[in-house]
Coordinates of N, CA and C in Angstrom, one line a residue:
M65 N 0.8 -1.2 0.0 CA 0.0 0.0 0.0 C 0.9 1.2 0.0
E66 N 0.3 2.3 -0.5 CA 1.0 3.5 -0.5 C 0.1 4.5 0.2
T67 N 0.6 5.4 0.9 CA -0.2 6.3 1.7 C -0.2 7.7 1.3
N68 N -1.2 8.4 1.6 CA -1.7 9.8 1.5 C -2.4 10.3 2.6
H69 N -1.1 8.8 1.8 CA -0.5 7.5 1.8 C -0.7 6.7 0.5
E70 N -0.6 5.5 0.1 CA -1.0 5.0 -1.3 C -1.8 3.8 -1.1
G71 N -1.5 2.6 -1.6 CA -2.4 1.5 -1.5 C -1.7 0.2 -1.4
A72 N -2.2 -0.9 -1.6 CA -1.5 -2.2 -1.4 C -1.5 -3.0 -2.7
K73 N -0.5 -3.7 -3.0 CA -0.3 -4.4 -4.4 C -0.5 -5.9 -4.3
S74 N -0.9 -6.9 -4.2 CA -0.9 -8.3 -4.1 C -0.1 -8.9 -3.0
A75 N 0.1 -10.2 -3.0 CA 0.9 -10.8 -1.9 C 2.3 -10.3 -1.9
K76 N 2.9 -10.1 -3.0 CA 4.3 -9.7 -3.1 C 4.4 -8.3 -2.7
K77 N 3.5 -7.5 -3.0 CA 3.4 -6.1 -2.6 C 2.6 -5.5 -3.6
K78 N 1.4 -5.6 -3.6 CA 0.5 -4.9 -4.5 C -0.6 -4.2 -3.8
Q79 N -1.3 -3.5 -4.4 CA -2.2 -2.5 -3.7 C -3.5 -3.2 -3.1
G80 N -3.6 -3.4 -1.9 CA -4.8 -3.8 -1.2 C -5.4 -5.1 -1.6
S81 N -4.7 -6.1 -2.1 CA -5.3 -7.4 -2.4 C -5.6 -8.2 -1.2
R82 N -6.9 -8.6 -1.0 CA -7.3 -9.3 0.2 C -7.0 -10.8 0.0
E83 N -6.5 -11.3 -1.1 CA -6.1 -12.7 -1.2 C -4.9 -12.9 -0.3
Q84 N -4.0 -11.9 -0.2 CA -2.9 -12.0 0.7 C -3.0 -10.9 1.7
G85 N -3.9 -10.0 1.6 CA -4.1 -8.9 2.6 C -3.8 -7.6 2.0
A86 N -4.1 -6.5 2.8 CA -3.9 -5.2 2.4 C -3.1 -4.5 3.5
G87 N -2.2 -3.7 3.1 CA -1.4 -3.1 4.2 C -0.9 -1.7 3.9
G88 N -0.1 -1.2 4.8 CA 0.4 0.1 4.7 C 0.4 0.7 6.1
K89 N 0.9 1.9 6.2 CA 0.9 2.5 7.5 C 0.3 3.9 7.4
F90 N -0.7 4.2 8.2 CA -1.4 5.5 8.1 C -0.7 6.4 9.1
L91 N 0.0 7.4 8.5 CA 0.8 8.4 9.3 C 0.0 9.7 9.4
N92 N 0.5 10.6 10.2 CA -0.2 11.8 10.5 C 0.1 13.0 9.5
P93 N -0.7 14.0 9.6 CA -0.9 15.0 8.5 C 0.3 15.4 7.7
L94 N 0.2 15.5 6.4 CA 1.2 16.0 5.5 C 0.6 17.3 4.9
P95 N 1.5 18.1 4.3 CA 1.0 19.3 3.7 C 0.2 18.9 2.4
N96 N -1.0 19.6 2.2 CA -1.8 19.4 1.1 C -2.0 17.9 0.8
L97 N -2.5 17.2 1.8 CA -2.6 15.8 1.9 C -3.2 15.2 0.6
D98 N -4.2 15.9 0.1 CA -4.9 15.4 -1.1 C -4.0 15.4 -2.4
E99 N -2.9 16.1 -2.3 CA -2.0 16.3 -3.5 C -0.8 15.4 -3.5
W100 N -0.6 14.7 -2.4 CA 0.7 13.9 -2.3 C 0.4 12.5 -1.7
L101 N 1.2 11.6 -2.1 CA 1.2 10.2 -1.6 C 2.6 9.9 -0.9
E102 N 2.5 9.4 0.3 CA 3.8 9.1 1.0 C 4.1 7.6 0.5
I103 N 5.4 7.4 0.0 CA 5.8 6.1 -0.4 C 6.8 5.5 0.5
G104 N 7.4 6.2 1.4 CA 8.4 5.7 2.3 C 9.0 6.7 3.3
K105 N 9.7 6.2 4.3 CA 10.3 7.0 5.3 C 11.8 6.6 5.4
I106 N 12.7 7.6 5.3 CA 14.1 7.4 5.4 C 14.4 7.2 6.9
V107 N 15.0 6.0 7.2 CA 15.2 5.7 8.6 C 16.6 5.7 9.1
A108 N 17.6 5.6 8.1 CA 19.0 5.6 8.5 C 19.9 5.6 7.3
P109 N 21.2 6.0 7.5 CA 22.2 5.8 6.4 C 22.5 4.3 6.2
Q110 N 22.9 4.0 5.0 CA 23.4 2.6 4.8 C 24.8 2.7 4.3
G111 N 25.8 2.3 5.1 CA 27.2 2.3 4.7 C 27.7 3.8 4.7
L112 N 28.8 4.0 4.0 CA 29.5 5.2 4.0 C 29.4 6.0 2.7
S113 N 28.7 5.5 1.7 CA 28.7 6.1 0.4 C 27.5 7.0 0.1
G114 N 26.6 7.2 1.1 CA 25.4 8.0 0.9 C 24.2 7.3 0.6
E115 N 24.2 5.9 0.6 CA 23.0 5.2 0.5 C 22.1 5.4 1.7
L116 N 20.8 5.1 1.5 CA 19.8 5.4 2.5 C 18.9 4.2 2.7
R117 N 18.6 3.9 4.0 CA 17.6 2.9 4.3 C 16.2 3.5 4.4
V118 N 15.3 2.9 3.7 CA 13.9 3.4 3.6 C 13.0 2.4 4.1
Y119 N 12.0 2.7 5.0 CA 10.9 1.9 5.3 C 9.8 2.2 4.3
P120 N 9.5 1.2 3.5 CA 8.5 1.5 2.4 C 7.1 1.6 2.9
E121 N 6.3 2.6 2.5 CA 4.9 2.7 2.7 C 4.2 2.4 1.4
S122 N 4.9 2.0 0.4 CA 4.3 1.6 -0.9 C 4.5 0.1 -1.1
D123 N 3.6 -0.5 -1.8 CA 3.7 -1.9 -2.1 C 4.1 -2.1 -3.6
F124 N 4.6 -1.0 -4.2 CA 5.0 -1.1 -5.6 C 6.6 -0.9 -5.6
P125 N 7.3 -2.0 -5.9 CA 8.7 -2.0 -5.9 C 9.3 -0.9 -6.8
E126 N 8.6 -0.6 -7.9 CA 9.2 0.4 -8.9 C 9.3 1.8 -8.2
R127 N 8.6 2.0 -7.2 CA 8.8 3.3 -6.5 C 10.2 3.5 -6.0
F128 N 10.9 2.4 -5.7 CA 12.3 2.5 -5.2 C 13.3 2.0 -6.1
E129 N 12.9 1.4 -7.2 CA 13.9 0.7 -8.1 C 14.0 1.4 -9.4
V130 N 13.0 2.2 -9.9 CA 13.1 2.8 -11.2 C 13.6 4.3 -11.0
P131 N 14.7 4.7 -11.6 CA 15.2 6.0 -11.4 C 14.2 7.1 -11.9
G132 N 14.3 8.2 -11.3 CA 13.4 9.3 -11.7 C 13.1 10.3 -10.5
T133 N 12.3 11.2 -10.7 CA 12.0 12.2 -9.7 C 11.1 11.7 -8.6
R134 N 11.6 11.9 -7.4 CA 10.7 11.7 -6.2 C 10.7 13.0 -5.4
W135 N 10.1 13.1 -4.3 CA 10.0 14.3 -3.5 C 10.4 14.0 -2.1
L136 N 11.1 14.9 -1.4 CA 11.4 14.7 0.0 C 10.6 15.7 0.8
W137 N 10.1 15.3 2.0 CA 9.4 16.2 2.9 C 9.7 15.8 4.3
H138 N 9.8 16.8 5.1 CA 10.1 16.6 6.6 C 9.1 17.4 7.4
P139 N 8.6 16.9 8.5 CA 7.6 17.6 9.3 C 8.1 19.0 9.6
G140 N 7.3 20.0 9.3 CA 7.7 21.4 9.5 C 8.0 22.1 8.1
D141 N 8.3 21.3 7.1 CA 8.4 21.9 5.8 C 7.1 22.2 5.2
K142 N 7.0 23.3 4.4 CA 5.7 23.7 3.8 C 5.4 22.7 2.6
E143 N 6.3 22.4 1.8 CA 6.1 21.5 0.6 C 7.2 20.5 0.4
P144 N 6.9 19.4 -0.1 CA 8.0 18.4 -0.5 C 8.9 19.1 -1.6
Q145 N 10.2 18.7 -1.6 CA 11.1 19.2 -2.6 C 11.6 18.1 -3.5
P146 N 11.7 18.3 -4.8 CA 12.1 17.3 -5.7 C 13.5 16.8 -5.5
V147 N 13.7 15.5 -5.8 CA 15.0 14.9 -5.7 C 15.1 13.7 -6.7
E148 N 16.2 13.4 -7.2 CA 16.4 12.3 -8.2 C 16.7 11.0 -7.5
L149 N 15.9 10.0 -7.7 CA 16.3 8.7 -7.3 C 17.2 8.1 -8.4
L150 N 18.4 7.7 -8.0 CA 19.4 7.1 -8.9 C 19.2 5.6 -9.0
S151 N 19.0 4.9 -7.9 CA 18.9 3.5 -7.9 C 18.3 3.0 -6.6
G152 N 17.8 1.8 -6.5 CA 17.3 1.3 -5.3 C 17.0 -0.2 -5.4
R153 N 16.9 -0.9 -4.2 CA 16.6 -2.3 -4.2 C 15.9 -2.7 -2.9
Y154 N 15.2 -3.7 -2.9 CA 14.5 -4.3 -1.7 C 15.5 -5.2 -1.0
V155 N 15.4 -5.2 0.3 CA 16.2 -6.1 1.1 C 15.2 -7.2 1.5
E156 N 15.4 -8.4 0.9 CA 14.4 -9.5 1.2 C 14.3 -9.8 2.6
G157 N 13.0 -10.0 3.1 CA 12.7 -10.5 4.4 C 12.8 -9.4 5.5
K158 N 13.1 -8.1 5.1 CA 13.3 -7.1 6.1 C 12.3 -5.9 5.9
N159 N 11.5 -6.0 4.9 CA 10.6 -4.8 4.6 C 11.4 -3.5 4.6
L160 N 12.5 -3.5 3.9 CA 13.4 -2.4 3.8 C 13.9 -2.2 2.4
C161 N 14.1 -1.0 2.1 CA 14.7 -0.6 0.8 C 16.0 0.1 1.0
I162 N 16.9 -0.1 0.1 CA 18.2 0.7 0.1 C 18.2 1.5 -1.2
I163 N 18.3 2.9 -1.1 CA 18.2 3.7 -2.3 C 19.4 4.7 -2.3
S164 N 19.6 5.2 -3.5 CA 20.6 6.3 -3.7 C 19.9 7.5 -4.3
L165 N 20.2 8.7 -3.7 CA 19.6 9.9 -4.2 C 20.7 10.8 -4.8
A166 N 20.4 11.6 -5.8 CA 21.4 12.5 -6.3 C 21.8 13.5 -5.3
G167 N 23.0 13.8 -5.2 CA 23.5 14.8 -4.2 C 23.8 14.3 -2.8
V168 N 23.5 13.0 -2.6 CA 23.7 12.4 -1.3 C 24.9 11.5 -1.5
K169 N 26.1 12.0 -1.1 CA 27.4 11.4 -1.5 C 28.1 10.7 -0.4
N170 N 27.7 10.9 0.9 CA 28.4 10.3 2.0 C 27.5 10.1 3.2
R171 N 28.0 9.5 4.2 CA 27.1 9.2 5.4 C 26.6 10.4 6.0
N172 N 27.3 11.5 6.1 CA 26.8 12.7 6.7 C 25.6 13.3 5.9
D173 N 25.8 13.3 4.6 CA 24.6 13.7 3.8 C 23.4 12.8 4.0
A174 N 23.6 11.5 4.1 CA 22.5 10.6 4.4 C 21.9 10.8 5.7
E175 N 22.8 11.0 6.7 CA 22.3 11.2 8.1 C 21.4 12.4 8.2
A176 N 21.7 13.5 7.4 CA 20.9 14.7 7.4 C 19.4 14.4 6.9
L177 N 19.2 13.3 6.2 CA 17.9 13.0 5.7 C 17.1 12.1 6.5
R178 N 17.6 11.7 7.7 CA 16.9 10.8 8.5 C 15.5 11.3 8.9
D179 N 14.5 10.5 8.8 CA 13.1 10.8 9.1 C 12.4 11.6 8.1
Y180 N 13.1 11.9 6.9 CA 12.4 12.5 5.8 C 11.5 11.5 5.2
K181 N 10.4 12.0 4.6 CA 9.4 11.2 3.9 C 9.7 11.3 2.4
L182 N 9.6 10.2 1.7 CA 9.6 10.1 0.3 C 8.2 10.2 -0.3
M183 N 8.0 11.1 -1.2 CA 6.6 11.4 -1.7 C 6.6 11.4 -3.2
V184 N 5.3 11.2 -3.7 CA 5.0 11.3 -5.1 C 3.7 12.1 -5.2
P185 N 3.4 12.8 -6.3 CA 2.1 13.4 -6.5 C 1.0 12.4 -6.5
A186 N -0.1 12.9 -5.9 CA -1.3 12.0 -5.9 C -1.8 11.6 -7.3
S187 N -1.5 12.4 -8.3 CA -1.8 12.0 -9.6 C -1.1 10.8 -10.1
D188 N 0.0 10.4 -9.4 CA 0.8 9.3 -9.8 C 0.3 8.0 -9.1
R189 N -0.9 8.0 -8.6 CA -1.4 6.9 -7.9 C -1.7 5.8 -8.9
P190 N -1.2 4.5 -8.6 CA -1.4 3.4 -9.6 C -2.9 3.0 -9.6
Q191 N -3.2 2.5 -10.8 CA -4.6 1.9 -10.9 C -4.7 0.6 -10.1
L192 N -5.9 0.4 -9.6 CA -6.1 -0.8 -8.7 C -6.8 -1.8 -9.5
G193 N -6.6 -3.1 -9.2 CA -7.3 -4.2 -9.7 C -8.4 -4.6 -8.8
E194 N -9.1 -5.7 -9.2 CA -10.2 -6.2 -8.4 C -9.7 -6.6 -7.0
D195 N -10.5 -6.2 -6.0 CA -10.2 -6.5 -4.6 C -8.9 -5.9 -4.1
E196 N -8.5 -4.7 -4.7 CA -7.4 -3.9 -4.3 C -7.9 -2.5 -3.8
Y197 N -7.2 -2.0 -2.8 CA -7.7 -0.8 -2.1 C -6.5 0.1 -1.7
H198 N -6.8 1.4 -1.7 CA -5.8 2.3 -1.2 C -6.0 2.4 0.3
V199 N -4.9 2.6 1.1 CA -5.0 2.8 2.5 C -5.9 3.9 2.9
T200 N -5.8 5.0 2.2 CA -6.7 6.1 2.6 C -8.2 5.8 2.4
D201 N -8.5 4.9 1.5 CA -9.9 4.5 1.3 C -10.4 3.7 2.5
L202 N -9.5 3.0 3.1 CA -9.9 2.1 4.2 C -9.9 2.8 5.6
I203 N -9.0 3.7 5.8 CA -9.0 4.4 7.1 C -10.4 5.2 7.3
G204 N -11.0 5.0 8.4 CA -12.2 5.7 8.7 C -13.5 4.9 8.4
M205 N -13.3 3.8 7.6 CA -14.5 3.0 7.3 C -15.0 2.3 8.5
L206 N -16.3 2.1 8.6 CA -17.0 1.4 9.7 C -17.0 -0.1 9.4
V207 N -16.8 -0.9 10.4 CA -16.8 -2.4 10.3 C -18.0 -2.9 11.0
F208 N -18.7 -3.8 10.3 CA -20.0 -4.4 10.8 C -19.9 -6.0 10.8
M209 N -20.6 -6.6 11.7 CA -20.7 -8.0 11.6 C -21.7 -8.3 10.5
Q210 N -21.3 -9.2 9.6 CA -22.1 -9.4 8.4 C -23.5 -10.1 8.8
E211 N -23.4 -11.0 9.7 CA -24.7 -11.8 10.0 C -25.7 -10.9 10.7
S212 N -25.2 -10.1 11.7 CA -26.2 -9.4 12.6 C -26.3 -7.9 12.2
G213 N -25.4 -7.4 11.4 CA -25.4 -6.0 11.1 C -24.9 -5.1 12.2
E214 N -24.5 -5.7 13.3 CA -24.0 -4.9 14.4 C -22.7 -4.2 14.1
V215 N -22.6 -2.9 14.5 CA -21.3 -2.2 14.3 C -20.3 -2.7 15.2
V216 N -19.1 -2.9 14.7 CA -17.9 -3.4 15.5 C -17.1 -2.2 15.9
G217 N -16.8 -1.3 14.9 CA -15.9 -0.2 15.2 C -15.5 0.5 13.9
E218 N -14.4 1.3 14.0 CA -13.9 2.1 12.9 C -12.4 1.7 12.6
V219 N -12.1 1.6 11.3 CA -10.7 1.3 11.0 C -9.8 2.6 11.2
V220 N -8.8 2.4 12.0 CA -7.9 3.5 12.3 C -6.5 3.3 11.8
D221 N -6.2 2.1 11.3 CA -4.9 1.9 10.7 C -4.9 0.6 9.9
V222 N -4.0 0.5 9.0 CA -3.8 -0.8 8.3 C -2.3 -1.2 8.4
I223 N -2.1 -2.4 8.9 CA -0.7 -2.7 9.4 C -0.2 -3.9 8.5
P224 N 1.0 -3.8 7.9 CA 1.5 -4.9 7.2 C 2.1 -5.9 8.1
A225 N 1.7 -7.1 8.0 CA 2.2 -8.2 8.9 C 1.9 -9.6 8.3
G226 N 2.6 -9.9 7.2 CA 2.3 -11.1 6.4 C 1.0 -10.8 5.7
N227 N -0.1 -11.4 6.2 CA -1.4 -10.9 5.8 C -1.7 -9.5 6.5
F228 N -2.2 -8.6 5.8 CA -2.4 -7.2 6.3 C -3.5 -7.2 7.4
L229 N -3.4 -6.4 8.3 CA -4.3 -6.3 9.5 C -5.0 -4.9 9.5
L230 N -6.3 -5.0 9.7 CA -7.1 -3.8 10.0 C -7.0 -3.5 11.5
E231 N -6.6 -2.4 11.9 CA -6.7 -2.0 13.3 C -8.0 -1.3 13.5
V232 N -8.9 -1.8 14.3 CA -10.2 -1.3 14.4 C -10.4 -0.8 15.9
K233 N -10.8 0.4 16.0 CA -11.2 1.0 17.3 C -12.7 0.5 17.5
L234 N -12.9 -0.2 18.6 CA -14.2 -0.8 18.8 C -15.2 0.2 19.3
H235 N -16.4 0.0 18.8 CA -17.5 0.9 19.1 C -17.9 0.8 20.6
Q236 N -18.1 1.9 21.2 CA -18.5 1.9 22.7 C -19.8 2.7 22.8
P237 N -20.9 2.0 22.7 CA -22.2 2.7 22.7 C -22.5 3.6 23.9
D238 N -22.0 3.2 25.0 CA -22.4 3.9 26.3 C -21.3 4.9 26.7
E239 N -20.4 5.3 25.7 CA -19.3 6.2 26.0 C -19.7 7.5 26.6
A240 N -20.7 8.2 26.0 CA -21.1 9.5 26.5 C -21.7 9.4 27.9
V241 N -22.6 8.4 28.2 CA -23.2 8.2 29.5 C -22.1 7.9 30.5
E242 N -21.2 7.0 30.1 CA -20.1 6.6 31.0 C -19.3 7.8 31.5
S243 N -19.0 8.7 30.6 CA -18.1 9.8 30.9 C -18.7 10.8 32.0
E244 N -20.1 10.7 32.1 CA -20.7 11.6 33.1 C -20.6 11.0 34.5
I245 N -20.4 9.7 34.6 CA -20.5 9.1 35.9 C -19.1 8.5 36.4
S246 N -18.2 8.4 35.5 CA -16.9 7.8 35.8 C -15.9 8.2 34.7
P247 N -14.6 8.2 35.0 CA -13.6 8.5 34.0 C -13.7 7.6 32.8
P248 N -13.6 8.2 31.6 CA -13.7 7.3 30.4 C -12.7 6.2 30.3
K249 N -13.1 5.1 29.9 CA -12.1 3.9 29.7 C -11.3 4.1 28.5
S250 N -10.1 3.5 28.5 CA -9.3 3.6 27.2 C -10.0 2.8 26.1
P251 N -10.1 3.4 24.9 CA -10.8 2.7 23.8 C -10.1 1.3 23.5
K252 N -10.8 0.3 23.2 CA -10.3 -1.0 22.9 C -10.1 -1.1 21.4
H253 N -9.0 -1.7 21.0 CA -8.7 -1.9 19.6 C -8.5 -3.4 19.3
L254 N -8.8 -3.7 18.0 CA -8.8 -5.1 17.6 C -8.1 -5.2 16.2
L255 N -7.2 -6.2 16.1 CA -6.6 -6.4 14.8 C -7.3 -7.5 14.0
I256 N -7.8 -7.2 12.8 CA -8.6 -8.1 12.0 C -7.8 -8.4 10.7
P257 N -7.5 -9.6 10.5 CA -6.8 -10.0 9.2 C -7.7 -9.5 8.0
F258 N -7.0 -8.8 7.1 CA -7.8 -8.3 6.0 C -7.7 -9.3 4.8
V259 N -8.4 -10.3 5.0 CA -8.5 -11.4 3.9 C -9.9 -11.7 3.6
K260 N -10.2 -12.2 2.4 CA -11.6 -12.3 2.0 C -12.4 -13.2 2.9
A261 N -11.8 -14.2 3.5 CA -12.5 -15.1 4.3 C -13.1 -14.4 5.6
I262 N -12.4 -13.4 6.0 CA -12.9 -12.7 7.2 C -13.5 -11.3 6.9
A263 N -13.1 -10.7 5.8 CA -13.7 -9.4 5.4 C -14.2 -9.6 4.0
P264 N -15.3 -10.3 3.8 CA -15.8 -10.6 2.5 C -16.4 -9.4 1.7
V265 N -16.8 -8.4 2.5 CA -17.5 -7.2 1.8 C -16.8 -6.0 2.2
V266 N -16.3 -5.3 1.2 CA -15.7 -4.0 1.3 C -16.3 -3.0 0.3
N267 N -17.1 -2.1 0.9 CA -17.9 -1.2 0.0 C -17.4 0.2 0.2
I268 N -16.5 0.7 -0.7 CA -15.9 2.0 -0.6 C -16.9 3.1 -0.6
Q269 N -17.9 2.9 -1.5 CA -18.9 4.0 -1.7 C -19.7 4.2 -0.4
S270 N -20.1 3.2 0.3 CA -20.9 3.3 1.5 C -20.0 3.3 2.8
R271 N -18.7 3.3 2.6 CA -17.7 3.3 3.7 C -18.0 2.2 4.7
R272 N -18.2 1.0 4.2 CA -18.6 -0.1 5.0 C -17.8 -1.4 4.7
I273 N -17.3 -2.0 5.8 CA -16.7 -3.3 5.7 C -17.5 -4.3 6.6
E274 N -17.8 -5.5 6.0 CA -18.5 -6.5 6.7 C -17.6 -7.7 7.0
I275 N -17.6 -8.1 8.2 CA -16.7 -9.2 8.6 C -17.4 -10.4 9.1
T276 N -16.8 -11.6 8.9 CA -17.3 -12.9 9.5 C -16.1 -13.5 10.3
P277 N -15.8 -12.9 11.5 CA -14.7 -13.3 12.2 C -14.8 -14.7 12.8
P278 N -13.7 -15.5 12.9 CA -13.7 -16.8 13.5 C -14.0 -16.7 15.0
P279 N -14.5 -17.7 15.6 CA -14.9 -17.7 17.1 C -13.7 -17.2 17.9
G280 N -13.9 -16.3 18.8 CA -12.9 -15.8 19.7 C -12.1 -14.6 19.3
L281 N -12.2 -14.2 18.0 CA -11.4 -13.1 17.5 C -11.7 -11.8 18.2
L282 N -13.0 -11.5 18.4 CA -13.4 -10.2 19.0 C -13.0 -10.2 20.4
E283 N -12.8 -11.3 21.1 CA -12.4 -11.3 22.5 C -10.9 -10.9 22.6
L284 N -10.2 -10.8 21.5 CA -8.7 -10.4 21.6 C -8.5 -9.0 21.6
A285 N -9.6 -8.2 21.7 CA -9.4 -6.7 21.7 C -8.6 -6.3 23.0
I286 N -7.8 -5.3 22.8 CA -7.0 -4.8 23.9 C -7.2 -3.3 24.1
S287 N -7.0 -2.7 25.3 CA -7.0 -1.3 25.5 C -5.9 -0.6 24.8
H288 N -6.1 0.5 24.3 CA -5.0 1.2 23.5 C -4.6 2.5 24.2

């Protein structure tokens, strides 16, 4: 998935496919959020020659492997700034990319870019196939039990973990009343595997996900 974040691409890393799950990380506000997609975060230098370690927020390898213009943004900056991606590669099994950027020639240059976000314009969002979704489409959707229609909660994050997981803040119907008579309880969150067997209905237009969880799944909710 890529965030605006972007979306999820298949098992291997494609955009939101529920055959293998959908994932990505929903991070907090970016400038002109509707105009940009976050594809990764620079987390550390790699070696001494200016290479950078990037935690990918995109499930499209070409974002990091195909040379061309990307944009850098750091919290506090007004707008992302263009930079040329020279080369890149995935590190198998570590959910990590190693990239080279123009003008970043040594470890000190690379260290100065720690925590910067890699961005692309929202107009560069890849087309989705069947059963594929963008992270931003999933965040904020309501989750319902398919059989009873009972509301379970709201999607607040999408987490890559083999099969992707929906982090759902559970619905607390008596929250307002409770706050008048006692301190509010910490909201409970639940991780739901985003696979067709458990989330067979995803309706982007109505902002609704219907689930058929296995016995005991809802009991695994924890305070957040």
